[in-house]
Amino acid sequence: MGFSIATWNINSVRLRIGLVERLLKEWQPDVLCLQETKCPQGQFPSAPLKEIGYGHIAEFGQKGYHGVAIVSKRPFTAQTSHDFCSKGDSRHVSVTFEGAKPIELHNFYIPAGGDEPDPKVNEKFAHKLQFLDELEAWSTQKAKAKGHRILVGDLNIAPLVHDVWSHKDLLKVVSHTPIETDAMKRIMAAGAWHDVMRRHVPEDQKLYTWWSYRAKDWNAADRGRRLDHIWTDAALAERSGGLQVHRDARGWQQPSDHVPVMARFDI
DNA sequence: ATGGTAGGAAGCCTA
């Protein structure tokens, strides 16, 4: 049986619900995970998505900032959220797809971390590092669990040399500093997660999911970063049959600065 | 080296 999952930082789901519909019609993923919905809990625009076959929606939003949601053709159970850093932020939501082999799905929006990569002077960067520490401990526990698991989302870190347009120029830029990329390496070393995107695109090839709004011509400059990720347990990673990064979506009318990413699995 | 754009909320914060 096929199972496809997409992830997209939508940067306001109410403003861009038309783009969400367009993506769902075009790609028909079984599941779409959204981040930065910027939509208070209870105000998620579910109706147009239910009309096109996505009848199961887990929303976890708050006013103004952050916000995550899972939009699915398939039913799920056990919606939960873990409050990393105990701030009450809407940055994680999880559901389980039941079946012969249940699949636990986690959708994350990790703090961006501000501009200054120094936790002593920038509390937003300190928050990001604490979030990563807690994610490492949580992942260590996950690694002991049996069964399939998937983690997707805007992790706001581009870990590898070719996950950014210039490794040298971005070493001091939040999202690609050694302190962050080392933290992500520790999370991966916990053993729960495998990088599905890089199973399909070799590490010596550029791979981006985000281009700044501030560029004059994002496509010509092509100064992108891979901030969005799809991770799974080892067995599911072995069964991943395809990857798509929807670069064209960055050029849609009134776009998000992130593009959708989708992986397919044979389960 | 700097400032550039975008969204939400409400007259500034975050990305």
Coordinates of N, CA, C and O (backbone and C1' of nucleotides) in Angstrom, one line a residue, chain A residues 11-12 15-16 63-65 109 112 124 213-214 254, chain B residues 2-10 12-15:
Chain A
N11 N 2.9 29.9 6.1 CA 2.9 31.3 6.5 C 1.6 32.0 6.4 O 1.4 32.9 5.6
S12 N 0.6 31.5 7.2 CA -0.8 32.0 7.2 C -1.7 31.1 6.4 O -1.8 31.3 5.1
L15 N -4.7 33.1 4.8 CA -4.4 33.9 3.6 C -4.2 33.0 2.4 O -4.5 33.4 1.2
R16 N -3.6 31.8 2.6 CA -3.2 31.0 1.5 C -4.0 29.7 1.3 O -3.5 28.7 0.8
K63 N -3.2 32.5 18.5 CA -3.3 33.8 17.9 C -2.0 34.3 17.4 O -1.0 34.4 18.2
G64 N -1.9 34.7 16.1 CA -0.8 35.5 15.7 C 0.5 34.8 15.2 O 1.0 35.1 14.1
Y65 N 0.9 33.8 16.0 CA 2.2 33.2 15.7 C 2.1 31.7 15.6 O 1.1 31.1 16.1
Y109 N 7.2 22.7 14.3 CA 7.7 24.0 13.9 C 8.7 24.5 14.9 O 8.3 25.0 16.0
A112 N 12.7 29.8 15.0 CA 13.6 30.2 14.0 C 14.9 30.7 14.7 O 16.0 30.5 14.2
K124 N 15.9 34.4 21.9 CA 15.2 33.5 20.9 C 16.1 32.4 20.4 O 15.7 31.3 20.2
Y213 N 12.0 36.1 1.2 CA 11.1 37.1 0.5 C 12.0 38.4 0.1 O 11.5 39.2 -0.7
R214 N 13.1 38.5 0.8 CA 13.9 39.8 0.6 C 14.7 39.9 -0.7 O 15.2 40.9 -1.0
Q254 N 1.3 35.4 -4.7 CA 1.4 35.6 -3.2 C 1.8 34.3 -2.5 O 1.1 33.7 -1.7
Chain B
dT2 P 27.0 47.3 9.3 O5' 25.7 47.5 8.3 C5' 25.7 48.7 7.4 C4' 24.6 48.5 6.4 C3' 23.2 48.2 7.0 O3' 22.4 49.3 6.7 C1' 23.7 46.9 5.0
dG3 P 21.0 49.4 7.4 O5' 20.0 49.0 6.2 C5' 20.3 49.4 4.8 C4' 19.4 48.6 3.9 C3' 18.0 48.5 4.3 O3' 17.2 48.5 3.1 C1' 18.9 46.4 4.2
dG4 P 15.6 48.9 3.3 O5' 14.9 47.8 2.3 C5' 15.4 47.6 1.0 C4' 15.4 46.1 0.6 C3' 14.1 45.4 1.0 O3' 13.2 45.5 -0.2 C1' 16.0 44.2 1.8
dT5 P 11.7 45.8 0.1 O5' 11.2 44.4 0.4 C5' 11.4 43.3 -0.5 C4' 10.6 42.1 -0.1 C3' 9.1 42.3 0.1 O3' 8.5 41.1 -0.4 C1' 10.0 41.6 2.1
dA6 P 6.9 41.2 -0.7 O5' 6.2 40.5 0.6 C5' 6.4 39.2 0.8 C4' 5.9 38.8 2.2 C3' 4.5 39.3 2.5 O3' 3.7 38.1 2.5 C1' 6.0 39.5 4.4
dG7 P 2.1 38.3 2.7 O5' 1.9 38.1 4.2 C5' 2.0 36.8 4.8 C4' 1.7 36.8 6.2 C3' 0.3 37.5 6.5 O3' -0.5 36.6 7.2 C1' 2.0 38.5 7.9
dG8 P -2.0 37.0 7.7 O5' -1.7 37.5 9.2 C5' -1.1 36.5 10.1 C4' -1.1 37.1 11.5 C3' -2.4 37.7 11.9 O3' -2.6 37.3 13.3 C1' -0.7 39.3 12.0
dA9 P -4.0 37.7 14.0 O5' -3.6 39.0 14.8 C5' -2.5 38.9 15.8 C4' -2.2 40.2 16.4 C3' -3.4 41.1 16.9 O3' -3.0 41.6 18.2 C1' -2.1 42.3 15.4
dA10 P -4.0 42.5 19.0 O5' -3.6 44.0 18.8 C5' -2.2 44.4 19.1 C4' -1.9 45.7 18.5 C3' -2.8 46.9 19.0 O3' -2.0 48.0 19.0 C1' -3.0 46.6 16.7
dC12 P 4.4 51.3 18.3 O5' 4.8 49.8 18.1 C5' 5.4 49.1 19.2 C4' 5.4 47.6 18.8 C3' 6.8 47.1 18.7 O3' 7.0 46.0 19.5 C1' 5.5 46.3 16.9
dC13 P 8.5 45.5 19.8 O5' 8.4 44.0 19.4 C5' 7.4 43.2 20.1 C4' 6.9 42.0 19.2 C3' 8.1 41.1 18.7 O3' 8.2 40.0 19.5 C1' 6.4 41.7 17.0
dT14 P 9.5 39.1 19.3 O5' 9.2 38.3 18.0 C5' 8.1 37.3 17.9 C4' 8.0 36.8 16.5 C3' 9.3 36.1 16.0 O3' 9.1 34.8 15.9 C1' 8.4 37.6 14.4
dA15 P 10.4 33.9 15.5 O5' 10.4 33.9 13.9 C5' 9.3 33.4 13.2 C4' 9.5 33.8 11.7 C3' 10.8 33.3 11.1 O3' 10.5 32.2 10.2 C1' 10.2 35.5 10.4

